[in-house]
XYZ file of C-alpha atoms in Angstrom:
582
model
C 145.272 28.124 314.429
C 141.491 27.678 314.014
C 140.780 25.673 310.913
C 137.720 23.434 311.209
C 135.373 25.084 313.610
C 136.944 23.463 316.697
C 138.843 25.166 319.461
C 142.644 24.522 319.343
C 143.964 22.174 321.933
C 144.444 23.928 325.294
C 147.923 23.536 326.824
C 148.065 21.670 330.075
C 147.129 24.537 332.319
C 145.388 23.775 335.547
C 143.207 25.674 337.978
C 142.044 29.232 337.432
C 144.664 29.817 334.760
C 142.998 27.229 332.483
C 139.563 28.824 332.910
C 141.050 32.228 332.127
C 142.737 30.888 328.991
C 139.512 29.297 327.741
C 137.682 32.616 328.212
C 140.339 34.511 326.259
C 140.298 32.016 323.399
C 136.505 32.218 323.187
C 136.632 35.983 322.991
C 139.215 35.814 320.225
C 137.005 33.408 318.331
C 133.980 35.748 318.614
C 135.955 38.679 317.245
C 137.341 36.680 314.364
C 133.992 35.205 313.528
C 132.149 38.520 313.615
C 134.857 40.102 311.509
C 134.509 37.237 309.014
C 138.231 36.575 309.159
C 137.489 32.919 309.610
C 134.220 31.038 309.671
C 133.350 28.519 312.385
C 130.239 27.332 310.536
C 130.463 24.002 308.699
C 128.453 23.424 305.513
C 125.864 21.605 307.587
C 125.486 24.689 309.702
C 124.750 26.811 306.686
C 122.181 24.357 305.430
C 120.417 24.295 308.777
C 120.484 28.048 309.403
C 117.167 29.305 310.779
C 115.539 31.619 308.283
C 114.291 35.086 309.442
C 110.602 35.039 310.434
C 110.223 38.707 309.485
C 109.607 39.312 305.821
C 108.993 42.654 304.306
C 105.731 42.926 302.489
C 106.482 43.798 298.918
C 102.859 43.926 297.817
C 99.777 45.289 299.542
C 96.171 44.580 298.664
C 94.468 47.495 296.882
C 92.320 48.466 299.909
C 95.305 48.625 302.312
C 97.430 50.450 299.773
C 94.639 52.994 299.202
C 94.261 53.617 302.929
C 98.025 54.005 303.392
C 98.199 56.602 300.644
C 95.074 58.361 301.910
C 96.617 58.671 305.376
C 99.743 60.111 303.783
C 97.597 62.758 302.099
C 95.792 63.447 305.377
C 99.088 63.999 307.220
C 100.411 66.288 304.523
C 97.035 68.113 304.147
C 96.904 67.230 300.435
C 93.228 67.493 299.523
C 93.722 67.275 295.784
C 95.941 64.233 296.124
C 93.297 62.471 298.242
C 90.582 63.300 295.718
C 92.702 61.944 292.896
C 93.268 58.727 294.882
C 89.525 58.477 295.448
C 88.723 58.871 291.774
C 91.351 56.221 290.911
C 89.864 53.879 293.522
C 86.454 54.271 291.943
C 87.691 53.600 288.421
C 89.517 50.450 289.580
C 86.535 49.251 291.629
C 88.551 49.197 294.834
C 86.451 48.016 297.734
C 86.042 50.877 300.220
C 85.387 50.634 303.969
C 84.537 53.034 306.822
C 88.194 54.001 307.398
C 88.565 55.116 303.779
C 85.468 57.247 303.935
C 86.308 58.749 307.363
C 89.725 59.831 306.140
C 88.280 61.465 303.081
C 85.502 63.170 305.041
C 87.972 64.448 307.659
C 90.260 65.944 304.979
C 87.328 67.601 303.192
C 85.929 69.053 306.445
C 89.382 70.442 307.280
C 89.453 72.416 304.026
C 85.775 73.444 304.196
C 86.711 76.814 305.762
C 89.640 77.481 303.444
C 88.490 80.076 300.831
C 90.658 78.628 298.055
C 89.557 75.001 298.596
C 86.097 75.400 300.054
C 84.082 74.608 296.899
C 86.109 71.501 296.098
C 85.997 70.301 299.716
C 82.232 70.769 299.930
C 81.497 69.128 296.568
C 83.595 66.035 297.226
C 82.729 65.872 300.916
C 79.018 65.410 300.325
C 79.708 63.143 297.358
C 81.860 60.883 299.576
C 79.223 60.826 302.282
C 76.453 59.966 299.860
C 78.619 57.171 298.440
C 79.233 55.870 301.963
C 75.464 55.744 302.735
C 74.744 54.151 299.343
C 77.061 51.281 300.245
C 75.139 50.904 303.505
C 78.229 51.624 305.581
C 77.099 52.996 308.888
C 78.703 56.283 309.905
C 80.328 56.580 313.319
C 80.875 59.672 315.497
C 83.886 60.729 313.387
C 81.886 60.496 310.147
C 78.995 62.569 311.525
C 81.309 65.209 313.013
C 82.957 65.666 309.592
C 79.695 65.920 307.677
C 78.328 68.318 310.310
C 81.363 70.525 309.819
C 80.819 70.458 306.082
C 77.158 71.404 306.531
C 77.991 74.271 308.864
C 80.617 75.543 306.415
C 77.831 75.647 303.826
C 75.661 77.580 306.295
C 73.258 74.732 306.871
C 73.082 74.340 310.610
C 69.794 72.467 310.402
C 71.363 69.598 308.450
C 74.370 69.523 310.765
C 72.076 69.163 313.760
C 69.916 66.614 312.002
C 72.994 64.454 311.341
C 73.921 64.555 315.035
C 70.461 63.404 316.097
C 70.658 60.450 313.634
C 73.631 59.000 315.529
C 71.188 57.443 317.911
C 69.911 55.282 315.119
C 73.364 53.574 315.003
C 73.665 53.270 318.807
C 76.514 55.758 318.760
C 76.881 58.573 321.329
C 77.816 62.047 320.079
C 80.645 64.039 321.643
C 80.780 67.728 322.301
C 82.723 68.287 319.093
C 79.904 66.618 317.166
C 77.469 69.358 318.252
C 79.874 72.261 317.762
C 79.262 72.836 314.003
C 75.489 73.197 314.403
C 75.802 75.273 317.567
C 78.379 77.717 316.152
C 76.474 77.964 312.856
C 73.245 78.924 314.676
C 75.146 81.393 316.887
C 76.770 83.092 313.903
C 73.487 83.419 312.130
C 71.825 84.769 315.357
C 69.284 81.877 315.298
C 68.925 81.933 319.016
C 66.145 79.404 319.558
C 67.872 76.804 317.393
C 71.172 77.346 319.279
C 69.395 76.917 322.591
C 67.796 73.704 321.279
C 71.276 72.358 320.536
C 72.358 73.243 324.017
C 69.376 71.380 325.477
C 70.320 68.299 323.506
C 73.944 68.572 324.766
C 72.579 68.625 328.326
C 70.376 65.599 327.700
C 73.404 63.630 326.555
C 75.191 64.425 329.804
C 77.895 66.502 328.091
C 79.261 69.739 329.612
C 79.826 72.915 327.698
C 83.338 74.407 327.688
C 84.505 77.966 327.251
C 84.233 78.204 323.414
C 80.644 76.991 323.370
C 79.571 79.085 326.374
C 81.226 82.180 324.876
C 79.400 81.626 321.581
C 76.061 81.318 323.384
C 76.879 84.319 325.579
C 77.669 86.501 322.533
C 74.495 85.278 320.785
C 72.397 86.226 323.830
C 74.087 89.624 324.136
C 73.657 90.377 320.451
C 69.987 89.443 320.611
C 69.406 91.408 323.820
C 68.563 88.452 326.086
C 69.911 89.767 329.374
C 68.725 86.799 331.510
C 70.424 84.374 329.181
C 73.656 86.421 329.431
C 73.406 86.218 333.211
C 72.934 82.445 333.117
C 75.820 81.910 330.716
C 78.061 84.018 332.905
C 77.386 81.609 335.739
C 77.982 78.635 333.444
C 81.297 80.225 332.534
C 82.067 80.652 336.239
C 81.453 76.972 336.893
C 83.455 75.826 333.843
C 86.626 77.883 333.878
C 88.883 79.613 336.416
C 89.746 82.467 334.054
C 88.645 83.520 330.583
C 90.444 84.072 327.306
C 90.925 87.493 325.762
C 88.238 86.698 323.189
C 85.659 85.902 325.869
C 86.742 88.968 327.788
C 85.990 91.122 324.715
C 82.461 89.642 324.519
C 81.885 90.601 328.168
C 83.229 94.103 327.619
C 80.906 94.670 324.723
C 77.867 93.452 326.622
C 78.405 95.450 329.785
C 79.480 98.624 327.962
C 76.451 98.760 325.719
C 73.642 97.169 327.748
C 71.906 98.095 331.031
C 70.123 95.421 333.041
C 68.882 95.577 336.610
C 66.564 93.959 339.073
C 65.411 94.757 342.500
C 66.505 92.328 345.210
C 66.301 92.177 348.944
C 69.767 92.726 350.472
C 69.260 90.116 353.100
C 68.351 87.419 350.603
C 71.464 88.240 348.536
C 73.715 87.818 351.562
C 71.986 84.557 352.473
C 72.388 83.227 348.936
C 76.097 84.105 348.869
C 76.603 82.302 352.158
C 74.642 79.248 350.965
C 76.643 79.122 347.736
C 80.075 79.180 349.359
C 80.863 82.832 348.662
C 81.673 84.653 345.404
C 78.206 84.542 343.842
C 74.473 84.703 344.594
C 72.794 83.810 341.327
C 69.743 86.018 341.916
C 70.112 88.095 338.739
C 71.377 91.550 337.849
C 71.467 94.039 340.751
C 71.552 97.799 340.559
C 70.509 100.490 338.162
C 72.117 102.512 335.407
C 75.053 101.851 333.155
C 77.936 99.634 334.044
C 81.472 100.856 334.798
C 83.856 98.491 332.996
C 87.580 98.622 333.733
C 90.642 96.402 333.579
C 92.881 96.225 336.610
C 94.731 94.013 339.063
C 93.961 92.455 342.389
C 96.173 92.949 345.454
C 97.617 89.985 347.325
C 95.024 90.620 350.122
C 92.195 90.247 347.594
C 91.319 93.892 347.115
C 90.427 95.001 343.582
C 92.579 97.921 342.490
C 89.713 99.418 340.457
C 86.809 99.454 342.858
C 88.395 98.546 346.229
C 86.039 95.616 346.731
C 87.274 92.569 348.648
C 87.146 89.373 346.591
C 86.031 86.122 348.186
C 87.844 82.838 348.822
C 85.168 80.706 347.155
C 84.031 77.440 348.698
C 81.826 74.650 347.376
C 78.143 75.272 348.013
C 75.870 73.653 350.584
C 74.516 71.016 348.215
C 78.022 70.041 347.048
C 79.235 69.990 350.628
C 76.494 67.630 351.737
C 77.147 65.325 348.743
C 80.825 65.424 349.481
C 80.311 64.463 353.144
C 77.981 61.617 352.195
C 80.458 60.369 349.571
C 83.301 60.318 352.065
C 81.206 58.599 354.696
C 79.934 56.019 352.232
C 83.428 55.063 351.075
C 84.741 55.002 354.643
C 81.966 52.659 355.768
C 82.839 50.326 352.898
C 86.541 50.192 353.869
C 86.532 50.748 357.637
C 84.905 48.693 360.416
C 81.407 50.129 360.210
C 80.847 50.215 363.947
C 84.064 52.201 364.462
C 83.311 54.876 361.839
C 79.592 55.164 362.874
C 80.823 55.774 366.405
C 82.998 58.593 365.067
C 80.095 60.068 363.159
C 77.906 60.038 366.277
C 80.703 61.568 368.342
C 81.183 64.333 365.767
C 77.498 65.215 365.790
C 77.824 65.931 369.575
C 81.190 67.688 369.266
C 80.670 69.885 366.201
C 82.187 73.122 367.464
C 85.720 72.676 366.113
C 87.062 75.243 363.635
C 90.134 73.262 362.579
C 91.059 69.594 362.132
C 94.703 68.528 362.448
C 96.202 65.505 360.662
C 98.387 64.475 363.657
C 100.473 61.797 361.933
C 101.326 64.074 358.982
C 102.654 66.750 361.336
C 104.336 64.479 363.871
C 106.282 62.640 361.169
C 107.200 65.745 359.148
C 110.947 65.791 358.299
C 111.640 62.947 360.727
C 113.445 60.694 358.245
C 116.814 60.783 360.001
C 118.579 58.439 362.424
C 117.160 59.966 365.652
C 113.849 60.872 364.022
C 110.552 59.513 365.256
C 107.238 61.171 366.038
C 107.736 64.835 366.906
C 105.408 65.818 369.754
C 106.919 69.311 369.735
C 105.889 69.925 366.113
C 102.354 68.706 366.746
C 102.066 70.800 369.891
C 103.280 73.890 368.039
C 100.518 73.467 365.455
C 97.913 72.909 368.159
C 98.921 76.082 370.040
C 99.050 78.201 366.855
C 95.579 77.072 365.713
C 94.268 77.655 369.251
C 95.553 81.250 369.176
C 94.302 81.985 365.630
C 90.785 80.784 366.347
C 90.359 82.968 369.451
C 91.320 80.364 372.025
C 89.416 77.428 370.566
C 91.141 74.050 370.501
C 91.495 72.252 367.192
C 90.638 68.562 366.825
C 93.685 66.274 366.316
C 93.054 62.909 364.594
C 95.653 60.351 365.704
C 95.787 56.555 365.687
C 95.381 54.928 369.131
C 98.634 52.994 368.648
C 100.503 56.250 368.315
C 98.755 57.764 371.342
C 99.564 54.699 373.500
C 103.203 54.979 372.583
C 103.250 58.655 373.557
C 101.539 57.942 376.897
C 104.115 55.278 377.681
C 106.897 57.867 377.240
C 107.269 59.793 380.542
C 108.538 62.917 378.780
C 105.371 63.074 376.606
C 102.694 61.752 378.937
C 101.792 65.014 380.677
C 101.374 66.913 377.396
C 99.242 64.244 375.811
C 97.064 64.059 378.908
C 96.550 67.831 378.618
C 95.436 67.414 375.034
C 92.983 64.718 376.086
C 91.648 66.890 378.923
C 91.054 69.770 376.524
C 89.205 67.573 374.035
C 91.980 67.949 371.450
C 92.463 64.255 370.603
C 90.319 61.717 368.796
C 92.073 58.402 368.606
C 91.213 56.133 365.709
C 90.924 52.420 366.445
C 93.174 49.555 365.458
C 93.081 48.753 361.723
C 91.598 52.086 360.698
C 92.921 54.628 358.202
C 93.210 58.056 359.773
C 92.594 59.753 356.399
C 88.892 58.867 356.325
C 88.400 60.363 359.770
C 90.154 63.735 359.326
C 88.705 64.197 355.797
C 85.159 63.454 356.918
C 85.442 65.725 359.929
C 86.691 68.650 357.845
C 83.988 68.295 355.256
C 81.146 67.721 357.741
C 82.142 70.590 360.025
C 83.119 72.895 357.098
C 86.330 73.864 358.787
C 90.051 74.103 358.199
C 92.342 71.113 357.760
C 96.018 71.354 358.776
C 98.036 68.876 356.672
C 100.643 68.767 353.970
C 99.023 65.693 352.440
C 98.406 66.464 348.758
C 95.425 64.081 348.840
C 96.375 62.335 345.586
C 96.389 58.659 346.646
C 93.722 56.062 345.986
C 91.459 57.272 348.757
C 90.961 60.632 347.160
C 90.883 59.223 343.634
C 87.796 57.288 344.722
C 86.012 60.534 345.342
C 86.536 61.751 341.786
C 84.762 65.070 342.424
C 85.239 67.991 340.170
C 84.932 70.364 343.121
C 87.667 68.642 345.174
C 90.390 71.090 344.147
C 88.175 74.068 344.942
C 87.439 72.574 348.357
C 91.132 71.972 349.062
C 92.020 75.535 348.167
C 89.431 76.892 350.558
C 90.118 74.536 353.563
C 93.659 73.222 353.513
C 96.308 74.827 355.732
C 99.881 73.872 354.859
C 102.855 74.218 357.210
C 106.639 74.243 357.365
C 109.189 74.156 360.189
C 112.249 76.303 359.508
C 114.862 75.789 362.163
C 112.145 74.579 364.499
C 109.891 77.608 363.898
C 106.392 76.903 362.641
C 105.046 78.744 359.605
C 101.472 78.196 358.486
C 100.255 78.801 354.910
C 96.621 79.695 355.341
C 94.093 79.402 352.508
C 94.404 82.266 349.978
C 92.727 85.552 350.686
C 90.702 85.210 347.490
C 89.986 82.689 344.712
C 91.024 83.279 341.131
C 87.549 82.614 339.678
C 84.731 84.673 338.239
C 82.994 86.389 341.177
C 79.673 88.134 341.689
C 79.362 90.296 344.801
C 76.333 91.143 346.901
C 76.500 94.683 345.431
C 75.989 93.225 341.968
C 79.508 93.810 340.716
C 81.497 91.239 338.690
C 85.214 90.468 338.716
C 86.489 88.270 335.875
C 90.109 86.950 335.825
C 91.764 86.917 332.414
C 94.235 84.294 331.202
C 97.812 85.238 332.170
C 101.068 83.809 330.864
C 102.982 84.812 333.991
C 103.013 82.753 337.174
C 102.940 85.975 339.154
C 99.319 86.526 340.158
C 99.892 90.275 340.760
C 100.328 90.597 336.957
C 97.027 89.030 336.102
C 94.436 91.400 334.631
C 90.856 91.283 335.856
C 87.766 92.722 334.308
C 86.101 94.858 337.008
C 82.419 95.449 336.272
C 80.428 97.662 338.653
C 77.482 100.029 338.806
C 78.023 103.778 339.469
C 78.882 104.155 343.139
C 80.478 100.718 343.280
C 83.731 102.062 341.841
C 85.653 104.951 343.405
C 85.990 106.692 340.064
C 82.267 107.511 339.818
C 82.657 110.038 337.053
C 83.392 107.341 334.521
C 80.628 105.314 332.892
C 80.656 101.999 331.120
C 80.698 103.715 327.728
C 84.498 103.939 327.808
C 87.004 101.185 328.540
C 89.870 102.064 330.825
C 92.993 100.179 331.723
C 93.902 100.366 335.390
C 97.605 100.509 336.082
C 98.873 98.178 338.788
C 98.103 99.809 342.142
C 98.951 103.342 340.943
C 96.151 103.926 338.480
C 93.364 106.429 339.152
C 90.854 103.760 339.936
C 93.159 102.071 342.454
C 92.722 104.686 345.118
C 90.137 103.110 347.371
C 88.914 104.956 350.440
C 91.062 102.589 352.465
C 94.214 103.754 350.707
C 93.215 107.417 350.789
C 93.047 107.204 354.560
C 96.582 105.754 354.579
C 95.341 102.594 356.215
C 97.577 99.620 355.531
C 95.892 96.597 353.933
C 96.002 93.679 356.326
C 96.876 90.466 354.521
C 95.953 88.445 357.576
C 92.259 89.184 357.342
C 91.700 85.507 356.479
C 93.603 83.923 359.278
C 90.742 81.625 360.059
C 88.558 81.282 356.984
C 87.496 77.683 356.875
C 84.311 77.599 358.918
C 81.166 79.614 358.276
C 79.016 79.205 361.376
C 76.091 80.922 359.693
C 75.540 77.866 357.493
C 73.061 75.308 358.545
C 74.647 71.864 359.067
């Protein structure tokens, strides 16, 4: 029996049995103690019990209590409740700070577009802001964004823009959302010059427009008949998004169906510009005469538009971006590699610049080799080399492989002859001891503007260092992935076309529209051509048509009428464009 907080006397049990008995008794004690059947604590224990360090706050100071209740109103979208709290705080002389004012301003700006609450929100919103300034509390970006929204709701874009420009007085940088109220207000009121001034200020701050802002400027320019501005915003849209929303699509439909713009341009200069820009656009202005033919349709897996039969491009980064990319890779490599080794590779590459494909040798040789007998598969690497040789019209690819790996292969009698053949054909470049192969094959691919065979997703720290917005576009255009199914090689070449806004050398436009399905064949495209560019020449841009998938009247290109099968392999080797200057 436990009576005074001490364990009962243990019978004379020796060895493991005694240990076991003690453990059982201790467990019984814990159960009894937790169940409060018996207490092991002596009075002295109760007196010396450690008090809890956590105490609930039963009272809050007025400022903290006001902020707590304000935040509750903000979460529940209770404007009237927040205003009542504000009035009470004023009557009780509660000291207000920036957080109080920002919460009130945010709530008022949220209701500034609600017809039922607009007057109340505007009246109190400006009153709160004036009170804040009277107390000499400096506004931050959130404060200015809210007051700009209130100003725009009142139709005063000038004051909204003025507030944004005053942020500099407080050493605070505006965000894109800070400019939006003034920009949208000017666009809605068709005050074009003022809207363009806001855009210029956004550019000066190093901020980038997104689809909603570009679409607003595009509509403004279309409504005020500024064709060149429309053209420029179309290209800004192309650079900013891969596909457009239905709302933006409607703006484009309205412009092309109602307006006619054209310029004369030399065909040769257009082709040169498209090549220089990586394909998919030339940027020289509107081309062609007459009204536009505007249709909605789909694009075939081989990149043919169902409406006009035109072949879409697989778009690459342009010459300027390519050169910057190559310099960036080389700069980082020289920081992390032995400079003499990488400079030697750069010099070698200048003299051996005729490769059309680079092969990540380690990635292929070690593919699916994580089993007991696995190692480096020479057969897999040789299969890739042969396939790329055939696809490029009997031109050898360049395989980047570490010299340690190459030495091991040469020491193996069963591999030596094949490796020596590679070396004799100029297939191998061996990277030196201590180097990282990734820098070498990445630099070679960018510099030579050719294909890269690897399954590397290029997500590790090396590629994070590049941080280029065009990196994904470059990968899509240049990376060749592969699989081996039961020993048989299958290459996944770059796509036949890029899902981006495209401008052809004929002056036509193809605009992908947002699609909920993952199946690209279901995506709708806006096909915009001049008469003669579309097979259905009898239709003009004054009527919108919807092209059925493949079977619609505008899907019968001359190619299909001649019963010629579309060849999906037209882009078997698409990485290198020799016409470009290095």
